[in-house]
Coordinates of C-alpha atoms in Angstrom, one line a residue:
M27 CA -159.8 182.8 -64.0
F28 CA -157.9 181.7 -67.1
R29 CA -155.9 184.9 -67.2
Y30 CA -154.9 184.3 -63.4
I31 CA -153.9 180.7 -64.1
C32 CA -151.7 181.9 -67.1
T33 CA -150.1 184.6 -65.1
I34 CA -149.3 182.0 -62.3
L35 CA -147.7 179.7 -65.0
V36 CA -145.6 182.6 -66.4
I37 CA -144.3 183.5 -63.0
V38 CA -143.4 179.8 -62.4
L39 CA -141.7 179.6 -65.7
L40 CA -139.7 182.8 -65.1
V41 CA -138.5 181.5 -61.7
E42 CA -137.5 178.2 -63.3
A43 CA -135.7 180.2 -66.1
Q44 CA -133.8 182.2 -63.5
D45 CA -132.9 179.2 -61.7
S46 CA -131.5 177.7 -64.9
E47 CA -129.6 180.8 -65.5
I48 CA -127.5 180.6 -62.4
T49 CA -126.4 177.1 -63.4
E50 CA -125.2 175.4 -66.6
R51 CA -124.2 172.0 -68.0
G52 CA -127.9 170.7 -68.4
A53 CA -129.0 171.5 -65.0
Y54 CA -132.0 169.9 -63.7
L55 CA -133.8 171.0 -60.4
K56 CA -134.2 168.0 -58.1
R57 CA -137.2 168.6 -55.9
E58 CA -136.5 165.9 -53.4
H59 CA -133.4 167.8 -52.4
T60 CA -134.9 171.3 -52.6
L61 CA -136.3 173.3 -49.9
V62 CA -138.5 176.5 -50.8
K63 CA -141.4 178.4 -49.5
P64 CA -143.9 177.4 -48.2
F65 CA -141.8 175.3 -45.8
L66 CA -144.6 173.6 -43.9
S67 CA -147.2 171.3 -45.4
S68 CA -150.7 170.8 -44.3
S69 CA -149.6 168.3 -41.7
M70 CA -147.1 170.9 -40.2
T71 CA -144.1 168.8 -41.4
V72 CA -141.6 169.6 -44.1
P73 CA -141.4 166.8 -46.7
N74 CA -138.0 165.2 -47.2
W75 CA -136.4 167.3 -44.5
D76 CA -135.7 166.7 -40.7
F77 CA -134.8 169.4 -38.1
F78 CA -132.6 169.1 -34.9
G79 CA -131.8 171.2 -31.8
S80 CA -132.8 174.7 -31.8
T81 CA -134.1 175.0 -35.4
M82 CA -137.4 176.8 -35.7
V83 CA -139.4 176.7 -38.9
T84 CA -141.5 179.8 -39.9
S85 CA -143.4 180.7 -43.0
N86 CA -140.7 182.9 -44.3
F87 CA -137.4 181.3 -43.1
I88 CA -135.9 178.4 -41.2
R89 CA -133.9 179.7 -38.2
L90 CA -131.2 177.2 -37.2
T91 CA -130.3 179.4 -34.2
S92 CA -131.6 182.6 -32.8
D93 CA -129.4 185.5 -31.5
S94 CA -128.7 183.8 -28.2
Q95 CA -125.8 182.1 -26.5
S96 CA -125.1 178.3 -26.5
L97 CA -127.4 177.1 -29.2
R98 CA -127.0 174.3 -31.9
G99 CA -129.6 173.7 -34.8
S100 CA -129.6 171.7 -37.9
L101 CA -131.8 170.6 -40.8
W102 CA -131.1 167.6 -42.9
N103 CA -132.5 166.3 -46.2
S104 CA -133.7 162.7 -45.7
V105 CA -133.1 161.5 -49.3
P106 CA -129.6 160.4 -50.2
I107 CA -128.0 162.1 -53.2
Y108 CA -126.9 159.9 -56.0
S109 CA -126.2 162.5 -58.7
R110 CA -122.6 162.3 -60.0
N111 CA -122.4 166.1 -60.6
W112 CA -124.5 168.7 -58.8
D113 CA -125.1 172.4 -58.1
V114 CA -126.4 173.7 -54.9
V115 CA -127.8 177.1 -54.3
V116 CA -128.5 178.4 -50.7
S117 CA -130.1 181.7 -49.9
F118 CA -129.4 182.6 -46.2
K119 CA -129.2 185.4 -43.7
V120 CA -127.0 186.0 -40.7
H121 CA -127.7 188.9 -38.4
G122 CA -127.3 189.9 -34.9
K123 CA -127.2 192.8 -32.4
G124 CA -123.4 192.4 -31.8
K125 CA -121.4 195.2 -33.4
E126 CA -117.7 194.1 -32.6
L127 CA -118.2 190.6 -31.2
Y128 CA -120.3 187.9 -32.7
G129 CA -120.5 184.4 -33.9
D130 CA -120.0 181.5 -34.3
G131 CA -121.3 180.7 -37.8
F132 CA -122.9 177.9 -39.8
A133 CA -121.9 175.2 -42.3
L134 CA -123.4 173.5 -45.3
W135 CA -122.8 169.6 -45.4
Y136 CA -122.7 166.9 -47.8
T137 CA -121.9 163.9 -45.5
K138 CA -122.5 160.3 -44.8
D139 CA -124.2 160.8 -41.5
R140 CA -127.1 163.1 -40.8
L141 CA -128.8 164.5 -37.8
M142 CA -125.6 164.1 -35.7
D143 CA -125.1 166.8 -33.0
G144 CA -121.6 168.0 -32.4
P145 CA -119.0 170.8 -31.9
V146 CA -118.5 171.8 -35.6
F147 CA -121.1 174.4 -36.0
G148 CA -123.8 172.1 -34.8
N149 CA -122.6 169.0 -36.5
K150 CA -120.5 166.1 -35.5
D151 CA -116.6 166.2 -35.6
Y152 CA -114.6 163.5 -37.6
F153 CA -117.4 163.6 -40.2
S154 CA -117.2 161.8 -43.6
G155 CA -117.7 164.0 -46.7
L156 CA -117.7 167.7 -47.4
G157 CA -118.3 170.8 -45.2
I158 CA -118.4 174.4 -46.3
I159 CA -117.8 176.6 -43.2
L160 CA -119.1 180.1 -43.0
D161 CA -117.2 181.2 -40.0
T162 CA -118.3 184.7 -38.5
Y163 CA -116.5 184.3 -35.2
S164 CA -115.3 187.9 -34.7
N165 CA -112.7 187.3 -32.0
H166 CA -110.9 184.7 -34.4
N167 CA -108.6 182.1 -33.0
G168 CA -104.9 182.0 -33.9
P169 CA -102.6 184.1 -36.2
H170 CA -104.4 184.6 -39.6
N171 CA -104.0 186.7 -42.7
H172 CA -107.6 186.9 -43.3
Q173 CA -110.7 188.7 -41.8
H174 CA -114.0 187.2 -40.8
P175 CA -116.7 186.2 -42.0
Y176 CA -114.7 183.7 -43.9
I177 CA -115.9 180.8 -46.1
S178 CA -113.8 177.6 -46.4
A179 CA -114.1 174.0 -47.4
M180 CA -113.0 170.9 -45.6
V181 CA -113.1 167.3 -47.0
N182 CA -112.9 164.6 -44.3
N183 CA -112.7 160.7 -44.5
G184 CA -113.8 160.5 -40.8
S185 CA -110.2 160.6 -39.6
L186 CA -109.7 164.4 -39.1
T187 CA -111.0 166.8 -36.6
Y188 CA -111.9 170.3 -37.1
D189 CA -109.6 172.6 -35.0
H190 CA -111.5 175.4 -33.6
D191 CA -108.5 176.9 -32.1
R192 CA -107.1 177.6 -35.5
D193 CA -110.6 178.1 -37.2
G194 CA -110.0 175.0 -39.3
T195 CA -107.1 176.6 -41.3
L196 CA -105.0 173.4 -40.7
T197 CA -107.3 171.1 -42.7
Q198 CA -109.2 173.6 -45.1
L199 CA -108.9 173.1 -49.0
S200 CA -109.3 176.7 -49.7
G201 CA -111.3 179.9 -48.6
C202 CA -112.4 183.5 -49.0
E203 CA -113.3 186.5 -47.1
A204 CA -117.1 187.1 -47.4
K205 CA -119.0 190.1 -45.9
F206 CA -122.5 188.6 -45.6
R207 CA -123.5 189.5 -42.1
N208 CA -126.2 192.1 -41.1
V209 CA -127.2 193.1 -44.6
D210 CA -130.7 194.2 -45.5
Y211 CA -131.1 191.6 -48.2
D212 CA -130.8 187.9 -48.6
T213 CA -127.2 186.6 -49.4
R214 CA -126.5 183.5 -51.4
I215 CA -123.8 180.8 -51.7
R216 CA -123.5 178.4 -54.7
I217 CA -121.5 175.1 -54.3
Q218 CA -120.9 173.3 -57.5
Y219 CA -119.3 169.8 -57.9
Y220 CA -118.6 168.8 -61.4
N221 CA -116.3 166.0 -62.5
D222 CA -114.3 166.2 -59.1
V223 CA -114.0 169.8 -59.3
L224 CA -115.4 171.8 -56.3
T225 CA -116.1 175.5 -56.9
V226 CA -117.8 178.0 -54.4
Y227 CA -119.5 181.0 -55.7
T228 CA -121.1 183.9 -53.7
D229 CA -123.8 186.6 -54.4
L230 CA -123.2 188.9 -51.4
E231 CA -124.2 192.4 -52.9
N232 CA -127.7 191.7 -54.2
K233 CA -126.6 192.2 -57.7
Q234 CA -127.7 188.6 -58.9
E235 CA -124.1 188.0 -60.1
W236 CA -122.0 185.1 -59.0
R237 CA -118.3 185.7 -57.9
T238 CA -115.8 183.0 -57.6
C239 CA -114.8 182.4 -53.9
F240 CA -112.5 179.3 -54.7
S241 CA -112.0 176.3 -56.9
V242 CA -110.4 173.2 -56.0
E243 CA -109.6 170.2 -58.4
G244 CA -109.1 166.6 -57.5
V245 CA -112.1 166.6 -54.9
V246 CA -113.5 162.9 -54.7
L247 CA -116.9 162.6 -53.1
P248 CA -119.1 159.4 -52.9
T249 CA -122.7 159.4 -53.9
G250 CA -125.4 158.5 -51.5
Y251 CA -124.6 161.0 -49.0
F252 CA -126.9 163.6 -47.4
L253 CA -127.4 167.4 -47.7
G254 CA -127.6 169.5 -44.7
A255 CA -127.0 172.9 -42.7
S256 CA -126.2 173.5 -39.2
A257 CA -125.3 176.4 -37.1
A258 CA -123.9 177.1 -33.6
T259 CA -123.6 180.0 -31.0
G260 CA -121.3 180.0 -28.0
D261 CA -120.4 182.9 -25.7
L262 CA -121.1 185.1 -28.9
S263 CA -124.2 184.6 -31.0
D264 CA -126.0 185.5 -34.1
A265 CA -129.2 184.5 -35.7
H266 CA -128.6 182.0 -38.6
E267 CA -131.3 181.6 -41.1
I268 CA -132.0 179.4 -44.3
N269 CA -134.4 181.1 -46.8
S270 CA -134.1 178.4 -49.6
I271 CA -131.9 175.4 -50.7
K272 CA -132.1 174.5 -54.4
F273 CA -130.3 171.4 -55.6
F274 CA -129.5 170.9 -59.4
E275 CA -128.4 167.7 -61.0
L276 CA -125.9 168.3 -63.7
E277 CA -125.2 166.4 -66.8
H278 CA -122.4 163.6 -66.6
V279 CA -121.2 160.7 -68.4
S280 CA -121.0 157.4 -66.4
D281 CA -117.5 155.9 -66.0
G282 CA -119.1 152.5 -64.8
H283 CA -117.7 152.9 -61.2
D284 CA -119.8 152.4 -58.2
R285 CA -119.2 155.8 -56.5
T286 CA -121.1 154.8 -53.3
K287 CA -118.0 152.9 -52.3
L288 CA -115.6 155.9 -52.7
I289 CA -113.8 157.5 -49.7
P290 CA -113.8 161.3 -49.5
S291 CA -110.5 162.7 -50.4
A292 CA -108.8 165.6 -52.3
T293 CA -105.6 165.4 -54.1
K294 CA -104.6 168.9 -53.5
F295 CA -105.4 168.5 -49.7
E296 CA -102.3 169.2 -47.6
A297 CA -101.7 166.9 -44.8
P298 CA -102.7 168.3 -41.4
R299 CA -99.8 170.7 -40.5
E300 CA -98.2 170.3 -37.0
R301 CA -100.1 172.3 -34.5
H302 CA -98.1 175.0 -32.7
E303 CA -99.5 176.7 -29.8
D304 CA -99.7 180.5 -30.0
P305 CA -97.0 182.1 -27.9
K306 CA -97.9 183.2 -24.6
P307 CA -98.9 186.8 -24.4
G308 CA -96.5 189.2 -22.7
A309 CA -97.4 191.0 -19.6
S310 CA -99.5 194.2 -19.9
N311 CA -98.2 197.6 -19.1
V312 CA -100.2 197.8 -16.0
K313 CA -98.8 194.3 -14.8
I314 CA -95.3 195.3 -15.6
F315 CA -95.9 198.6 -13.6
F316 CA -97.0 196.9 -10.6
M317 CA -94.3 194.3 -10.9
I318 CA -91.8 197.1 -10.8
L319 CA -93.4 199.0 -8.1
F320 CA -93.6 195.8 -5.9
T321 CA -89.9 195.1 -6.6
L322 CA -89.0 198.8 -5.6
I323 CA -91.0 198.5 -2.4
I324 CA -89.2 195.2 -1.5
V325 CA -85.8 196.9 -2.3
V326 CA -86.7 199.9 -0.1
I327 CA -87.9 197.7 2.8
L328 CA -84.6 195.7 2.6
V329 CA -82.5 199.0 2.5
V330 CA -84.3 200.3 5.6
A331 CA -84.0 196.9 7.4
A332 CA -80.3 196.9 6.5
K333 CA -79.8 200.5 7.8
Y334 CA -81.7 199.8 11.0
F335 CA -79.6 196.7 11.8
Y336 CA -76.4 198.5 10.8
E337 CA -77.1 201.3 13.1
N338 CA -78.0 199.0 16.0
Y339 CA -74.8 197.2 15.3
Q340 CA -72.9 200.5 15.5
K341 CA -74.6 201.5 18.9
N342 CA -73.7 198.2 20.5
S343 CA -70.3 198.3 19.3
R344 CA -69.6 201.8 20.9
K345 CA -71.3 200.5 24.1
R346 CA -68.7 197.7 24.4
L347 CA -65.8 200.1 23.8
Y348 CA -66.8 202.2 26.8

């Protein structure tokens, strides 16, 4: 029995050590903001977490949406975060039966409001805070120079809308391509916020190695906001699953300011660019063919009619002469 207990303790310590290795700067795991297996308690609830919409809790994962059309689901931490600097590691899985067409995607949130249904991957538009968007919509909108799936960040003070018609490219801070869909292993994303620097890392190849997706300086986020995740499907669909969320508080030196009063902003955030509509697509070859054919038929009819009237006119003229 003693040996069994020691083995369990060693496993726990190894897990904690592994978690510490993927963070730095005096990381400390905050369990009130962490979501790990087993998800359900004896009362069939998840302590410190609430769920909304199509979200389904199982013993092994939390499914925000199944691979079905027109679904929205979310999960939200019920405890506000007052850490100045933090590191969040999310293990997730996105999969579906679609080979060429699939979507829409999911998002991770650090926002003022929680449990708010809306059009931005299952969360409200005009949010206040930070959104990390993992967009999988294969039939992407607008002219882009990147492929999907795509990870991007958006900071909002409540006055901006997420432009789905442009996949959010008009208001994003930065982004990177990320092939995380339909793999046989769990994929991970790491969001680090340290001294107003936002850095996003990914581990998408099951190598237990972090790769930098992007890093943005001058990102101002208040304390007292909530951590969450949401997903949505539309005409296209995928299953969006969360396997774990681990929140680490990082060391910091207090500057004496009340950060709960701050307004979310980013110094390198470009002002929303003017939205130009995509040029209307030209006619297809089939349509052009039928347009030409119709024009030729009209011309032939007119020529035949003109010839008919001309011949009748000639006949009538000869009759009058005789």
